[in-house]
Coordinates of C-alpha atoms and ligand atoms in Angstrom, one line a residue:
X1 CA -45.2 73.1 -4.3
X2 CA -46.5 70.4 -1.7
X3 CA -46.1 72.6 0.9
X4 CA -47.8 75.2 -0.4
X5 CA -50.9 73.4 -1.2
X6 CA -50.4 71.6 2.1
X7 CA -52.8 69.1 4.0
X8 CA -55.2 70.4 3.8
X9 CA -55.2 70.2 0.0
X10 CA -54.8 66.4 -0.2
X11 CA -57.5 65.4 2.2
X12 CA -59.8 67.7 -0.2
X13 CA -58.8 65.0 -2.8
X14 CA -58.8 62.2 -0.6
X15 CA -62.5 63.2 0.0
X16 CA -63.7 63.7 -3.5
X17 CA -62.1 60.8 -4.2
X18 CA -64.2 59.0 -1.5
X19 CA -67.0 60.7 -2.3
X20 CA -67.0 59.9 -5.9
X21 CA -66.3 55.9 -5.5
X22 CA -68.7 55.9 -2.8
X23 CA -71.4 57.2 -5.3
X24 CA -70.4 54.7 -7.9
X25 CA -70.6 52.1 -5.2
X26 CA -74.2 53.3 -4.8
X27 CA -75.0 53.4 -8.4
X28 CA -73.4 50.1 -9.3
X29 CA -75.7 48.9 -6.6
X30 CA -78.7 50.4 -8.5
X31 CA -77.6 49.3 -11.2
X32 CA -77.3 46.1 -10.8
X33 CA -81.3 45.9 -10.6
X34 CA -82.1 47.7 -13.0
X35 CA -82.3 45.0 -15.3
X36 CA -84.3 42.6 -13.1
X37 CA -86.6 45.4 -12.2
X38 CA -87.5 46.5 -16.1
X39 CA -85.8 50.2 -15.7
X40 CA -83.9 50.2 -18.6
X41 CA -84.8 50.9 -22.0
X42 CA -83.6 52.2 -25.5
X43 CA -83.9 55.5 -27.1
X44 CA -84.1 56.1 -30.9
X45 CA -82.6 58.9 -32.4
X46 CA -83.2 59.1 -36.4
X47 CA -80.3 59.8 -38.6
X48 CA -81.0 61.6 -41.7
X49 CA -79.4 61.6 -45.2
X50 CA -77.9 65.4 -45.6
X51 CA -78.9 65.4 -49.1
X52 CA -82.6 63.6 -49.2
X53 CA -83.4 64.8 -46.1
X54 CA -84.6 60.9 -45.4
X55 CA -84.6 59.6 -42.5
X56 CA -82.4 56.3 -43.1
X57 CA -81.8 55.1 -39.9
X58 CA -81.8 55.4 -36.5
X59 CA -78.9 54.6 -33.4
X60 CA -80.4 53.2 -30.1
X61 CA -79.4 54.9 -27.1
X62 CA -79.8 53.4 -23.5
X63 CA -81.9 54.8 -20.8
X64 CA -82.3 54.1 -17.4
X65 CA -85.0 55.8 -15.1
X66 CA -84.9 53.9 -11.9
X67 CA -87.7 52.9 -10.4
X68 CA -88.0 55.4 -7.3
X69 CA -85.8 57.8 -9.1
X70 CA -84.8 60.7 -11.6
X71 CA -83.1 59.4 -14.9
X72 CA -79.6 58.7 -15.0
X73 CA -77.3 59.7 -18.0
X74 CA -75.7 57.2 -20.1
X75 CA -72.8 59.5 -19.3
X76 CA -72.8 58.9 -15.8
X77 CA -74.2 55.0 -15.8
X78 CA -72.1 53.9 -18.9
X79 CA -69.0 53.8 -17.0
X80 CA -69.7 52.6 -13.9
X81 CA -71.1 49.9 -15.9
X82 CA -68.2 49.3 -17.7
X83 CA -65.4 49.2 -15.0
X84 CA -67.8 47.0 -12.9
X85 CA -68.2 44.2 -15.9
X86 CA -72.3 45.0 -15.6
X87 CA -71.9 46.2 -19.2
X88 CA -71.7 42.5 -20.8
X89 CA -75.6 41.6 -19.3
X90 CA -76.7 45.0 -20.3
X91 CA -75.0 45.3 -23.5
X92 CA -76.6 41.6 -24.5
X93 CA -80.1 43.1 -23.2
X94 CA -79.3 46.4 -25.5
X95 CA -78.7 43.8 -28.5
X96 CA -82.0 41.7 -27.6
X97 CA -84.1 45.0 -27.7
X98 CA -82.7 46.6 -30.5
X99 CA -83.1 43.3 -32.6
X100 CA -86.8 43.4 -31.5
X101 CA -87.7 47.1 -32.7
X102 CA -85.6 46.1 -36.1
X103 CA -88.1 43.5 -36.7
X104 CA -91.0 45.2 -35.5
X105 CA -89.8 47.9 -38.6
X106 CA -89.4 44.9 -40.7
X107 CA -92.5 44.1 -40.1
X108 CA -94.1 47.0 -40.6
X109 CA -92.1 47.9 -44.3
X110 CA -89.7 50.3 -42.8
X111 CA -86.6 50.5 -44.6
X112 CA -84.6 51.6 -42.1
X113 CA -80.8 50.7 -40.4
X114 CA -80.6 50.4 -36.7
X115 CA -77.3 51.6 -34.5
X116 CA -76.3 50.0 -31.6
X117 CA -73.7 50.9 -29.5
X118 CA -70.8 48.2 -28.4
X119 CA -68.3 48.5 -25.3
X120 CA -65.1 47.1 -25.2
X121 CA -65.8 44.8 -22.7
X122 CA -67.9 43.3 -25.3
X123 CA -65.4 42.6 -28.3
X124 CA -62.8 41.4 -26.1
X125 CA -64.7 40.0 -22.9
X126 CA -67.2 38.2 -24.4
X127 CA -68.0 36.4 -27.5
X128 CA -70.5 39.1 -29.2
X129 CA -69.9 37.8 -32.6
X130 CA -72.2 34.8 -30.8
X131 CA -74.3 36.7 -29.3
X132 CA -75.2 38.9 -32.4
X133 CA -75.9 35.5 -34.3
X134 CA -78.0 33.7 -32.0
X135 CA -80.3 37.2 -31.6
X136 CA -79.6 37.6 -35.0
X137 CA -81.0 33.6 -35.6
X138 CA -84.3 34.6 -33.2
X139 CA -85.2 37.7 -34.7
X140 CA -84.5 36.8 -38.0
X141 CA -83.4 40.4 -38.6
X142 CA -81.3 40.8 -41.7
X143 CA -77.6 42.0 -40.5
X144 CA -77.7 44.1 -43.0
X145 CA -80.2 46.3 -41.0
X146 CA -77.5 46.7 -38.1
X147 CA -74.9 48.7 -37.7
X148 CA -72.4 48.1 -35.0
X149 CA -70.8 51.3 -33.0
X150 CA -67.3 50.9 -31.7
X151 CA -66.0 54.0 -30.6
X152 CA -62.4 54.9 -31.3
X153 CA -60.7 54.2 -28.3
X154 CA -62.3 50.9 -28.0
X155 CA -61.0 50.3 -31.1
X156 CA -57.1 51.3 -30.2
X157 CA -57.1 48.9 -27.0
X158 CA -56.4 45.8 -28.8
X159 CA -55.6 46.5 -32.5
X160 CA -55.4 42.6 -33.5
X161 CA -58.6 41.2 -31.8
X162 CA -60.7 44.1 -32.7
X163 CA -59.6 43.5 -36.2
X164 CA -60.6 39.8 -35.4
X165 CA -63.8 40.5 -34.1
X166 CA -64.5 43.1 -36.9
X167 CA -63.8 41.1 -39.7
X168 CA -65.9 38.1 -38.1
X169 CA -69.1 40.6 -38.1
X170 CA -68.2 42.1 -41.3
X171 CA -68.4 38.9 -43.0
X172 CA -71.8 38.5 -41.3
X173 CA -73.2 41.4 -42.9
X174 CA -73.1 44.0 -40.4
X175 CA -72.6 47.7 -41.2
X176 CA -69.5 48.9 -39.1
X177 CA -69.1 52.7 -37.6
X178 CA -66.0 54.4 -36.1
X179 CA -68.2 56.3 -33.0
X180 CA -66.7 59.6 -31.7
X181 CA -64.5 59.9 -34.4
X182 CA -61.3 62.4 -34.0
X183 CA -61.1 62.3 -30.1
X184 CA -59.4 59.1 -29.7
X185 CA -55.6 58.1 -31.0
X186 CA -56.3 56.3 -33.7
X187 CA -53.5 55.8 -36.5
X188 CA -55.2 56.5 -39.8
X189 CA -53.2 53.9 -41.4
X190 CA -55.7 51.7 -38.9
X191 CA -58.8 53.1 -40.7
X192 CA -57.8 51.1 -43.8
X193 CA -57.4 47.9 -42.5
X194 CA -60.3 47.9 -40.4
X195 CA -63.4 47.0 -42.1
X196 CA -65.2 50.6 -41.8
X197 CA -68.6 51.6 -43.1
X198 CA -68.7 54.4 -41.9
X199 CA -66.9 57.4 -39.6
X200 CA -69.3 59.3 -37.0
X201 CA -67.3 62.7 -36.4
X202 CA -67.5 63.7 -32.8
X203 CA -70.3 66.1 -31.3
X204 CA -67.5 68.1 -30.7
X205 CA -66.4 69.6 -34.0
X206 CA -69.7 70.1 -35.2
X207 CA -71.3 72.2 -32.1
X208 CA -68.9 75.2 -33.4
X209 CA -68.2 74.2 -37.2
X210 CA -69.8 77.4 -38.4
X211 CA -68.3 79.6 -36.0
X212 CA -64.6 78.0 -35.5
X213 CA -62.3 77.9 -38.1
X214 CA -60.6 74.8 -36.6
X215 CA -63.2 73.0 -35.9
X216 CA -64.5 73.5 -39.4
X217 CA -61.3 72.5 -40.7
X218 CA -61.0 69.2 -38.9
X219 CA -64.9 68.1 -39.5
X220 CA -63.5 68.8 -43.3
X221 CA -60.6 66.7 -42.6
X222 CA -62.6 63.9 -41.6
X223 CA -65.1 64.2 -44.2
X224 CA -62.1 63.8 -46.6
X225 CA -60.7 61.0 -45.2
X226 CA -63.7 59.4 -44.8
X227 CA -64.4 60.0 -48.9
X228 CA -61.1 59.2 -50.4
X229 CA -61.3 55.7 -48.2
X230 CA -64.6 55.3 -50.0
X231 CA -66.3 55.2 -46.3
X232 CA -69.5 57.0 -45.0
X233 CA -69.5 59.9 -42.9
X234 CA -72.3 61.4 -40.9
X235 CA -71.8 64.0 -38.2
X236 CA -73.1 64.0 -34.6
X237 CA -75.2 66.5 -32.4
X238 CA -76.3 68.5 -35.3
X239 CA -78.5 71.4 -34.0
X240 CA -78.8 73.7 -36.4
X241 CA -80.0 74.2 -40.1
X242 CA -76.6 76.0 -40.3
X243 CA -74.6 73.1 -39.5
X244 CA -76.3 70.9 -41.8
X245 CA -76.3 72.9 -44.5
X246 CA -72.6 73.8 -44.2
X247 CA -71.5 70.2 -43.9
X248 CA -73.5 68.8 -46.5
X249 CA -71.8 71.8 -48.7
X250 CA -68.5 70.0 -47.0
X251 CA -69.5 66.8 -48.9
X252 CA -71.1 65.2 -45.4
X253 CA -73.4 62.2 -46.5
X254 CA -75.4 62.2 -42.8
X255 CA -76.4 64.0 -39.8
X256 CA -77.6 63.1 -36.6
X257 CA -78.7 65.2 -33.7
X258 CA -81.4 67.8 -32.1
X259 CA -82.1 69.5 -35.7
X260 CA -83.8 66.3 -36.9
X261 CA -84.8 64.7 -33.9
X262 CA -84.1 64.0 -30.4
X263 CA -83.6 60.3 -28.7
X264 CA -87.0 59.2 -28.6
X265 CA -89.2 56.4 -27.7
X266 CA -89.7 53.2 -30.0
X267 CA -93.5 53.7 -30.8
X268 CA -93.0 57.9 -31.3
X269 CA -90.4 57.3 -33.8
X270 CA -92.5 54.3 -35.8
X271 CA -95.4 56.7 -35.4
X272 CA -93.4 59.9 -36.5
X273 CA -91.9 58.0 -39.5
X274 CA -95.8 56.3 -40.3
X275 CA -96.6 53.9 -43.2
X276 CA -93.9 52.9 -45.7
X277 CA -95.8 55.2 -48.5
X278 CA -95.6 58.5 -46.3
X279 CA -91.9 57.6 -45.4
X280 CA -91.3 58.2 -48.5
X281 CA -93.0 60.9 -49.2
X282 CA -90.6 64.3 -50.1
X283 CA -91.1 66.8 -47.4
X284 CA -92.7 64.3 -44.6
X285 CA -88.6 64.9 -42.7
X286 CA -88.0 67.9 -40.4
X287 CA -85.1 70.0 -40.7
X288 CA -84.2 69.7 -44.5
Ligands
LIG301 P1 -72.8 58.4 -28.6 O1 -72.9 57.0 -29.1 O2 -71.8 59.2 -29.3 O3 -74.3 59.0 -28.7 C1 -74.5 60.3 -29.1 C2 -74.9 61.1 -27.8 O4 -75.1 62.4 -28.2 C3 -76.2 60.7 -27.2 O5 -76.0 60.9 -25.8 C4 -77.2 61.6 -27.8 O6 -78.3 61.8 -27.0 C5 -76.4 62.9 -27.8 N1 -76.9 63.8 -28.9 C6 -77.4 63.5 -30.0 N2 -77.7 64.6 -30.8 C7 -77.4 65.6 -30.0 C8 -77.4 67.1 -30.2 O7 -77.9 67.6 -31.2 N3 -76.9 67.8 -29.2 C9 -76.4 67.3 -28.1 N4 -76.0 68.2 -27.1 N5 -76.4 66.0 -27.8 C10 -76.8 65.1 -28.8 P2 -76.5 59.9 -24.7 O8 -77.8 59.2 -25.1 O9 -76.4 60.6 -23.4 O10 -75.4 58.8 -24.7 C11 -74.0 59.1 -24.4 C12 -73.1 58.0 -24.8 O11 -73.4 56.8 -24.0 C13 -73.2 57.5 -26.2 O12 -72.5 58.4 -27.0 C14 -72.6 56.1 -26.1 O13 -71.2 56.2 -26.1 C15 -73.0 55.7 -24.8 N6 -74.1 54.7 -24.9 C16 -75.5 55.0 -25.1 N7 -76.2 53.9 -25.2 C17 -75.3 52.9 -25.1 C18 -75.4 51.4 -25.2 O14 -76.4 50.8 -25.4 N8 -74.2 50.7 -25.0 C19 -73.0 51.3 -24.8 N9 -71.9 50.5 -24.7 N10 -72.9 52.6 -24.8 C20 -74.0 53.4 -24.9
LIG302 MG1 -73.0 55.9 -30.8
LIG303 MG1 -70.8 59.3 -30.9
LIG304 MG1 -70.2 61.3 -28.9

């Protein structure tokens, strides 16, 4: 087999290799400015009850757009920060910011819950049950307004101190999603002993859930699951009235995704969702 794919084939690797550290070299670099230099900044996305139609909530999604560049995707950024530890000062910034638009809808009468998305390196390199508090103590924004994303797989990595740290922010009032939900390895018998509000089923069973028969049948699973554990469940990267309609059928709660509303920016969505009495107005929400 080596010989076959011979020499030539393993400096090809050995220079994609090179080429792909050196460009994480560059963006850790970049990076590692961004902060100081003001390029980062959250994006809202509104989730939206399946049934209502209401737009209850909304998860905050980091952007960067450096200064004397083109956007960068989470996809891309996210781990780089994450491997090179830059993900503890830019996950406390995420928490600052998000704490300040909660209490700016506070402030204006909007009921609504704010995501915000938590790394690893953050439950079990740092002290964010510490963090959230003093914020928390600043803002004065009610815990009850935040929930906290973990994904699956961050969850998995250290069974006991995530269920430390989870139960420390649980019994400071936080809301508490399973991100991603189905693509990790989680044991299910873990889902009942962490303190769960809710499971967020993965983009990736709901892009084909009308069309493919297995991907229906695991979005159904993990509807299921999610009800008989008494738990919420809203699905991801819903595009389509289709989708929605077919998982609400499926007993769904929630959706999030394109159909509803893209990632936008703090003051569009405030605008978009208006004064308390038109939020709640039937009919104000789009795609229901
Ligand atoms: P996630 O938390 O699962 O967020 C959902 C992703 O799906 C977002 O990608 C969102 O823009 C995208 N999305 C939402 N609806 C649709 C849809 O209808 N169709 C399609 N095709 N995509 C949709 P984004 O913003 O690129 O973020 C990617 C990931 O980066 C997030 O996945 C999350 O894991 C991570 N991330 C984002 N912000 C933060 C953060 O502040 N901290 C940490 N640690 N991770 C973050
Ligand atoms: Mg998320
Ligand atoms: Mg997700
Ligand atoms: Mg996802």
């Amino acid at each position: 087999h080596s010989k076959e794919c011979g020499r030539g084939t393993f400096s090809y690797f050995d220079d994609r290799m090179n080429a792909k550290a050196a460009e994480r070299l560059v963006l850790h670099n970049r990076l590692r400015q961004a902060l100081g230099r003001d390029e980062l900044s959250l994006a809202y996305q509104p989730q939206v009850n399946l049934r209502s139609g209401r737009i209850f909530g909304a998860e905050a999604l980091l952007r960067w757009t450096p200064r004397d560049g083109e956007p960068v995707s989470p996809a891309r950024f996210i781990p780089v920060a994450e491997e090179s530890g830059l993900i503890l000062p830019i996950g406390e910034w995420v928490i600052q910011e998000a704490f300040r638009e909660a209490r700016r809808w506070r402030d204006a009468g909007l009921q609504l819950q704010l995501g915000i998305n938590v790394s690893g390196l953050q439950i079990y390199r740092s002290d964010l049950v510490a963090t959230l508090a003093a914020v928390q103590r600043d803002t004065g924004v009610p815990p009850g307004m935040i929930e906290i994303e973990l994904t699956e797989s961050t969850l998995m990595q250290d069974v006991h101190a995530a269920r430390e740290v989870l139960d420390a922010l649980k019994r400071a009032g936080y809301g508490l999603a399973i991100d991603d939900f189905g693509t990790g390895y989680s044991s299910l018998a873990y889902l009942k002993r962490f303190p769960l509000n809710k499971l967020k089923i993965d983009r990736s069973f709901v892009t084909d859930v009308c069309t493919n028969a297995e991907d229906r049948a695991i979005a159904c699973a993990i509807i299921q699951i999610a009800r008989s554990l008494n738990r919420r469940v809203i699905a991801e990267g819903v595009e389509t009235a289709e989708q929605a309609a077919l998982l609400r059928r499926h007993g769904c709660h929630e959706g999030q995704g394109y159909l509803f509303g893209r990632p936008m920016a703090a003051q569009e969505l405030r605008e978009r969702l208006g004064t308390p009495a038109t939020n709640a107005q039937p009919g104000h929400e789009a795609g229901l």
